[in-house]
Structure formats: structure tokens, C-alpha cells
Tab-separated table of C-alpha atoms in Angstrom:
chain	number	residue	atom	x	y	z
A	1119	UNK	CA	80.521	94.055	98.717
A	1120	UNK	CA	79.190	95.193	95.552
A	1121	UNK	CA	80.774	93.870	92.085
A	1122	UNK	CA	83.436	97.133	91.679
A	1123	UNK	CA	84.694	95.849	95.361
A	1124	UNK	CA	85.191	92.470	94.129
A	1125	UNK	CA	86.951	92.854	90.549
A	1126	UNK	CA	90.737	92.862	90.966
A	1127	UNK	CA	91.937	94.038	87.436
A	1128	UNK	CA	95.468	92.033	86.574
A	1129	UNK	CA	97.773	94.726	85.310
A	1130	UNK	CA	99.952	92.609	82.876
A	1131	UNK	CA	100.960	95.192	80.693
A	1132	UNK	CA	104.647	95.871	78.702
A	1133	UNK	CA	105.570	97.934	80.844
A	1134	UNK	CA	104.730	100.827	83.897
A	1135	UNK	CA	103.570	103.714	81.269
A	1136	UNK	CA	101.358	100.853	79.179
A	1137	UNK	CA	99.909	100.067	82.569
A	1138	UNK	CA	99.038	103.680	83.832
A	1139	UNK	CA	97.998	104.457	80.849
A	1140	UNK	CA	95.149	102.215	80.639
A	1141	UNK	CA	94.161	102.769	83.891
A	1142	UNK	CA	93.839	106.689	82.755
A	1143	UNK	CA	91.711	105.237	79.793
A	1144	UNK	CA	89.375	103.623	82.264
A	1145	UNK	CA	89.031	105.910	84.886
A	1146	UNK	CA	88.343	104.023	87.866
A	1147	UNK	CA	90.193	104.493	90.477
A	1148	UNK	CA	87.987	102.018	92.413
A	1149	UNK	CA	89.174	99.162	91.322
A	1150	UNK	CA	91.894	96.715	92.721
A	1151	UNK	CA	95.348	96.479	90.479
A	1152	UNK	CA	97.124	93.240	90.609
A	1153	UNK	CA	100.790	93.767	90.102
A	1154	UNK	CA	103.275	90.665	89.066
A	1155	UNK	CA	106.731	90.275	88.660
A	1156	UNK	CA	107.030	92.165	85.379
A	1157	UNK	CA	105.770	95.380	86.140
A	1158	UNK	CA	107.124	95.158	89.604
A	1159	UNK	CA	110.561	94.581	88.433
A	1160	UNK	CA	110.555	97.433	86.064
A	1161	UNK	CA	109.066	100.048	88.359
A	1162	UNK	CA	109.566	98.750	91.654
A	1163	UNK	CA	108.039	101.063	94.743
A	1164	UNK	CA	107.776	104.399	92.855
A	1165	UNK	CA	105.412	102.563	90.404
A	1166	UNK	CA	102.990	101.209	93.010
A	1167	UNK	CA	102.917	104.481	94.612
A	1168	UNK	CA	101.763	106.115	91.314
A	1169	UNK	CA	99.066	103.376	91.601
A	1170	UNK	CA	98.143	104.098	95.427
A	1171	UNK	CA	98.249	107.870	93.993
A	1172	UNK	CA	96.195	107.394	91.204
A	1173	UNK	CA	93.196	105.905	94.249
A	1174	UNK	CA	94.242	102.224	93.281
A	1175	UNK	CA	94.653	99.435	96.224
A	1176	UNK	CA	97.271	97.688	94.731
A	1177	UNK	CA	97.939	93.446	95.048
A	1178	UNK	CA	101.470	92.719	94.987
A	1179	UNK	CA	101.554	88.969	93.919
A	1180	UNK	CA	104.792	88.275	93.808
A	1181	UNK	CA	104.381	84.187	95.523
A	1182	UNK	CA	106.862	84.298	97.765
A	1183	UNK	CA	108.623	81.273	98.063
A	1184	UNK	CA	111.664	80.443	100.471
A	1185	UNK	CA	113.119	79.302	103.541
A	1186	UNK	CA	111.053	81.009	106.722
A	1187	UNK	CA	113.650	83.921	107.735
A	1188	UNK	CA	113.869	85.198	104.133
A	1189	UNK	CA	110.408	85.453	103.427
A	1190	UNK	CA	109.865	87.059	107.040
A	1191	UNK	CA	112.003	89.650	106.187
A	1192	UNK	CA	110.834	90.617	102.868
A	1193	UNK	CA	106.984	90.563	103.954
A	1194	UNK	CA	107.960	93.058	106.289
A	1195	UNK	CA	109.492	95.626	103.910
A	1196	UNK	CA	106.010	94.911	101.870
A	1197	UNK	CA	104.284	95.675	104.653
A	1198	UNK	CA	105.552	98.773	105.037
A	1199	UNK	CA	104.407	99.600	101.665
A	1200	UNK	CA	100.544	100.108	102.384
A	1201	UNK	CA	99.746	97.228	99.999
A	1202	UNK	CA	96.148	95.651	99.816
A	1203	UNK	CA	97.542	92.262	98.932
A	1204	UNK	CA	100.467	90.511	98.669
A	1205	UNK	CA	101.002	86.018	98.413
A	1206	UNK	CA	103.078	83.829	99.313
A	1207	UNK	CA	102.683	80.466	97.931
A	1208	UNK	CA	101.306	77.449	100.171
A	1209	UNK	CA	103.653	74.979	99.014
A	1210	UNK	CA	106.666	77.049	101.252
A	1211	UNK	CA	105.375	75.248	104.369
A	1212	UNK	CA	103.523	76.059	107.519
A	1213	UNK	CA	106.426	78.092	109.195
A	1214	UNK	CA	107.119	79.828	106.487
A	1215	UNK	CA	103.822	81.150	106.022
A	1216	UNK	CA	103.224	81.524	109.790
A	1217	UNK	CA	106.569	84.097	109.749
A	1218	UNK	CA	105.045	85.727	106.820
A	1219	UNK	CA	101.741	85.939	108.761
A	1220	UNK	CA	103.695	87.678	112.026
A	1221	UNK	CA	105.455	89.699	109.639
A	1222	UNK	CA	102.618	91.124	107.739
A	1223	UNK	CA	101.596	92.669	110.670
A	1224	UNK	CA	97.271	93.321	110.629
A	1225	UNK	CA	96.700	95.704	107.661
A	1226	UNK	CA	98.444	93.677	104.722
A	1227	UNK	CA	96.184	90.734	103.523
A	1228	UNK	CA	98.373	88.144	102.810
A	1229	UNK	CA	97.544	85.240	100.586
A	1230	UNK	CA	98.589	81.573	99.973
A	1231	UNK	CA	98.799	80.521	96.152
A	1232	UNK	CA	97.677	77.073	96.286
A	1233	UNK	CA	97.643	75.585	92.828
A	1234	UNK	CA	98.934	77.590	89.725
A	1235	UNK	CA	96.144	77.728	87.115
A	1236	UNK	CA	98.592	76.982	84.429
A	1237	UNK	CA	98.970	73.438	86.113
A	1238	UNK	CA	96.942	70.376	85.303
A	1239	UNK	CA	96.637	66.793	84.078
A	1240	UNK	CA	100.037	65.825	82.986
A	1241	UNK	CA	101.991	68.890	83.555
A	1242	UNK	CA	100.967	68.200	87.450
A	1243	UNK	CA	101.440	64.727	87.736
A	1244	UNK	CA	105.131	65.089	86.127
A	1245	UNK	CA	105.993	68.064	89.534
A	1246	UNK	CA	103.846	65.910	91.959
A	1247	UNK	CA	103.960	62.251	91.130
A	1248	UNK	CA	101.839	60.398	92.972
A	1249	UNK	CA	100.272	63.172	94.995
A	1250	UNK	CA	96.443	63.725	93.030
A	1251	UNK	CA	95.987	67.574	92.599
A	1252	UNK	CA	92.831	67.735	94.489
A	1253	UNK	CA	94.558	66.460	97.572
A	1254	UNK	CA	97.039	68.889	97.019
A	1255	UNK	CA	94.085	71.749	97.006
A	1256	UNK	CA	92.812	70.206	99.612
A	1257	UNK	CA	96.352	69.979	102.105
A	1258	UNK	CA	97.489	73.554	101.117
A	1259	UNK	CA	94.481	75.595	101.982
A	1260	UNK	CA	93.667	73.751	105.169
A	1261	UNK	CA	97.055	74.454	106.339
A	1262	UNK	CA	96.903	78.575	104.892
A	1263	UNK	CA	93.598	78.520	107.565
A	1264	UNK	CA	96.010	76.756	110.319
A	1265	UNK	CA	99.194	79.000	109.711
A	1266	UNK	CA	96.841	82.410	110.279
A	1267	UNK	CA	96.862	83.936	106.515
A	1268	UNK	CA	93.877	86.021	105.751
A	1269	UNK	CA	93.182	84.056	102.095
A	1270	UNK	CA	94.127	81.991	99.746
A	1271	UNK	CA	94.295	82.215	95.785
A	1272	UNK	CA	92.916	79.031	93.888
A	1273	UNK	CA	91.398	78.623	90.025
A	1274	UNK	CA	87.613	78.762	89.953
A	1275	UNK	CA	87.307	75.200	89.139
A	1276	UNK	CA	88.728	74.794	92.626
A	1277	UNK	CA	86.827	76.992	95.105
A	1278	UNK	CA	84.212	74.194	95.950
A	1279	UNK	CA	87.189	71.931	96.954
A	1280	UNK	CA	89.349	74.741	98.540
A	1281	UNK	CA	86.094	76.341	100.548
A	1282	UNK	CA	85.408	73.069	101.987
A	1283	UNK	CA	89.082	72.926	103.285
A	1284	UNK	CA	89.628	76.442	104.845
A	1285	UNK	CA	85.855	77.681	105.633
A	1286	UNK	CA	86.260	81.527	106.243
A	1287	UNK	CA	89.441	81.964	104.238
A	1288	UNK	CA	89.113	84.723	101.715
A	1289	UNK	CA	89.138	83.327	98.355
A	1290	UNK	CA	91.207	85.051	95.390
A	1291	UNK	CA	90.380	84.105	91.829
A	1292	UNK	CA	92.455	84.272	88.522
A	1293	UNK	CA	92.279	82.333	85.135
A	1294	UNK	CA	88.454	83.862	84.419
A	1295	UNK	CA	87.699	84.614	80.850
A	1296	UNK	CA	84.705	86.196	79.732
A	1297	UNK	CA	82.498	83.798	77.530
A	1298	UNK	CA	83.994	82.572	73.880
A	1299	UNK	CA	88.200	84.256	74.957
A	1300	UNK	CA	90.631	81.678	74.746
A	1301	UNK	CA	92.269	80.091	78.250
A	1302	UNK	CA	95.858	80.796	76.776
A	1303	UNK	CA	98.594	79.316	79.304
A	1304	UNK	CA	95.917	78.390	81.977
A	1305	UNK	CA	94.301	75.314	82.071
A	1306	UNK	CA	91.884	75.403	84.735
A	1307	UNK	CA	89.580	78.541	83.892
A	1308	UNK	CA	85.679	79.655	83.920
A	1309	UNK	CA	83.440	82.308	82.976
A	1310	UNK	CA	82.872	85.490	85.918
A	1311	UNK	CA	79.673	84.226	86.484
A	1312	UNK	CA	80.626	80.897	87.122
A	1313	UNK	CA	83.768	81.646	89.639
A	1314	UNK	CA	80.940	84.139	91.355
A	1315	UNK	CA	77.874	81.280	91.952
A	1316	UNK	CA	80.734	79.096	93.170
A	1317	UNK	CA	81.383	81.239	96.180
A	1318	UNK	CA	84.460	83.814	95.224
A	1319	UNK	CA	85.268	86.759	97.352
A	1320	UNK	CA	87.763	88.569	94.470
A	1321	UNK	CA	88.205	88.060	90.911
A	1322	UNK	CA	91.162	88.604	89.138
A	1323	UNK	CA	90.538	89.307	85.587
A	1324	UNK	CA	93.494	90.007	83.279
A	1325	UNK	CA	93.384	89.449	79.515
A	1326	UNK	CA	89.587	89.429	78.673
A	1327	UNK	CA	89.292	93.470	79.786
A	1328	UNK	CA	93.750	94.007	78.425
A	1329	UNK	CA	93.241	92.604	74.994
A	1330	UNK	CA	89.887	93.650	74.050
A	1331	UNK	CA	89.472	96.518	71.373
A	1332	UNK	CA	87.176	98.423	74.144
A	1333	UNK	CA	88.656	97.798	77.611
A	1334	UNK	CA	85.792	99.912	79.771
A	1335	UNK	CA	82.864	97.741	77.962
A	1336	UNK	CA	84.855	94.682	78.108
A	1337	UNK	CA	84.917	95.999	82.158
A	1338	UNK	CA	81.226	96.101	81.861
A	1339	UNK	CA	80.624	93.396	80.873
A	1340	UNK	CA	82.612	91.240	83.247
A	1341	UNK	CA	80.601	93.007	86.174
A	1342	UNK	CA	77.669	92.331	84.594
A	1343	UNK	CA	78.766	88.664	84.361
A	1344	UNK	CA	79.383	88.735	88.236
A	1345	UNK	CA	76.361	90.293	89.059
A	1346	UNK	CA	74.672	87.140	87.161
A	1347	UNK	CA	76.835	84.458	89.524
A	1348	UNK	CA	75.467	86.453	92.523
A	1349	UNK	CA	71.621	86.423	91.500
């Protein structure tokens, strides 16, 4: 894959019209959308069908999370959907993510969030006392590999650990920041080139290319940062 095929743009606009609109501005339908719980709440189906329309693949990343039947059943709507993406998060359990597997049927990649990147150092230890976060890394992605998912998404500080756990596993990257932009609410974060000479299949790459004054350079430039990792 080349660095276009790799770069999964997060779409965390306002709103559905903010979120087309940009992609207008940039004009490239090539690239990956990520869609959360915002924007997915506000325009539901009809807006991820303007994305599909508009030549996006679109990553639903909505981290399902819930007893086995219940996430079964919604995976399988999704699925319906022609969707690139969608996750469920590791920490529902190994049935639960082997009836989301099942259900997913074998064009929907479906991903297990292992770790959020907002989590670390205190703010872990006070959810998962006594439990270190690299054994949780460690745990979850072997057992995304054993309950069949195609993936899992982990912060690029992580992928050495979480590569080593689940070899072959495609891995999914948020909380990257071009060099000198702040980390915000995530804690665990690193540079485009970094995440890419560490071994990551995707990047997802939010507010470095939403809140810069020229999104299509800021694109740019975060492909040229990949292309750097890669050399």
C-alpha cells in the first residue's frame, strides 16, 4: 500500500455539513473517513452514504461494547451497511467479539480497541488497579488474534508491544500529531513517522490536518511524514 491507502482521516467535525464540507475542500475521495459517535448520531446511515457517494470508505468506530447477543445483532445491521471498518472494543470479552466476528460476515473489517489513547499513568491504574497497562495491551490483542477479528486499534507507543502479541493482526493507529501540535486529551501519542517505522498498517489522523489554517498541506505533509517512517 502506498501512503494515500494507509491515511484514515478522523472526521471529528460539528456536525455532517462541517464534515462534507471539508472533504469537498480537499478533494480526495481516496482517502479513508473515520466516523465516531458524534457525527454518527447526528446523521446516522444517510450521512455515511453521502460519504460512500462522495468515493469515501468509511470506518464506523463506534467500540462496541456489550453482552455477546447485543453486539451480534448490531454488527450485523453494520454489516449490511458496506462499511470499511467498524470496532468493537477488546475489553467486551472473547465471545463477544467472536459473535461480532460471525456476524460481520467476510467483507466488514472489524476491529478490537485495545487501550484508549486518552488512558495512562494514573488515570489507568485508578480503572485497572493492579493490572499494569502493558499486560493489558498485551492480553487484549492476543485474544482479538484468538477470537478471529481482522485488527486491532492501539496508540503508536503501543504497536511494538501489541505486534508482538497478535503477529498478522492489522494494526489501526490514532493519537498521531504532526511534529510541534499539542496531544490534547490523549496521552499516549507520536509523530506519523514514528507510528509508520514502528510497523502501522493505518493511521488515523484527526486534529493536526482539522485544525490547521490549510487542511490539504497539513494532508501533505502528514504523508510526507509517513513516507519518512517507511524509508
Amino acid at each position: 500500500m502506498n501512503g494515500k491507502e494507509r491515511l484514515i482521516l478522523a472526521l471529528d467535525t460539528p456536525g455532517t455539513e462541517e464534515g462534507l464540507a471539508l472533504l469537498d475542500r480537499l478533494k480526495a475521495p481516496w482517502m479513508k473517513v473515520k466516523v465516531g459517535p458524534r457525527l454518527f448520531a447526528l446523521g446516522g446511515e444517510t450521512f455515511l452514504r453521502d460519504l460512500q457517494e462522495r468515493g469515501h470508505r468509511v470506518f464506523l468506530d463506534l467500540k462496541l461494547h456489550d453482552i455477546p447477543n447485543t453486539v451480534a445483532q448490531a454488527v450485523e445491521v453494520y454489516a449490511r451497511w458496506g462499511l470499511w471498518a467498524l470496532t468493537v472494543h477488546t475489553s467486551g470479552g472473547e465471545t463477544m467479539m467472536r459473535r461480532a466476528r460471525e456476524a460481520a460476515g467476510t467483507d466488514l473489517l472489524l476491529l478490537g480497541v485495545t487501550v484508549l489513547t486518552s488512558l495512562d499513568g494514573p488515570e489507568w491504574e485508578a480503572v485497572h488497579p493492579g493490572c499494569s497497562l502493558e499486560r493489558a495491551l498485551s492480553g487484549r490483542a492476543a485474544l482479538a488474534r484468538e477470537s478471529g477479528l481482522g485488527g486491532v486499534v492501539c496508540s503508536p507507543r503501543d504497536l511494538t508491544l501489541v505486534r508482538e502479541a497478535a503477529p498478522g493482526l492489522v494494526t489501526v493507529v490514532p493519537g498521531i500529531r504532526l511534529p510541534g501540535d499539542g496531544t490534547q486529551d490523549q496521552a499516549r501519542v507520536d509523530t506519523p513517522a514514528a507510528a509508520m517505522g514502528r510497523g502501522a498498517d493505518y493511521l488515523v489522523v484527526g486534529r493536526s490536518i482539522l485544525g490547521a489554517a490549510d487542511p490539504q498541506e497539513a494532508v501533505e505533509r502528514v504523508l510526507g511524514s509517513m513516507e519518512e517512517g517507511r524509508a
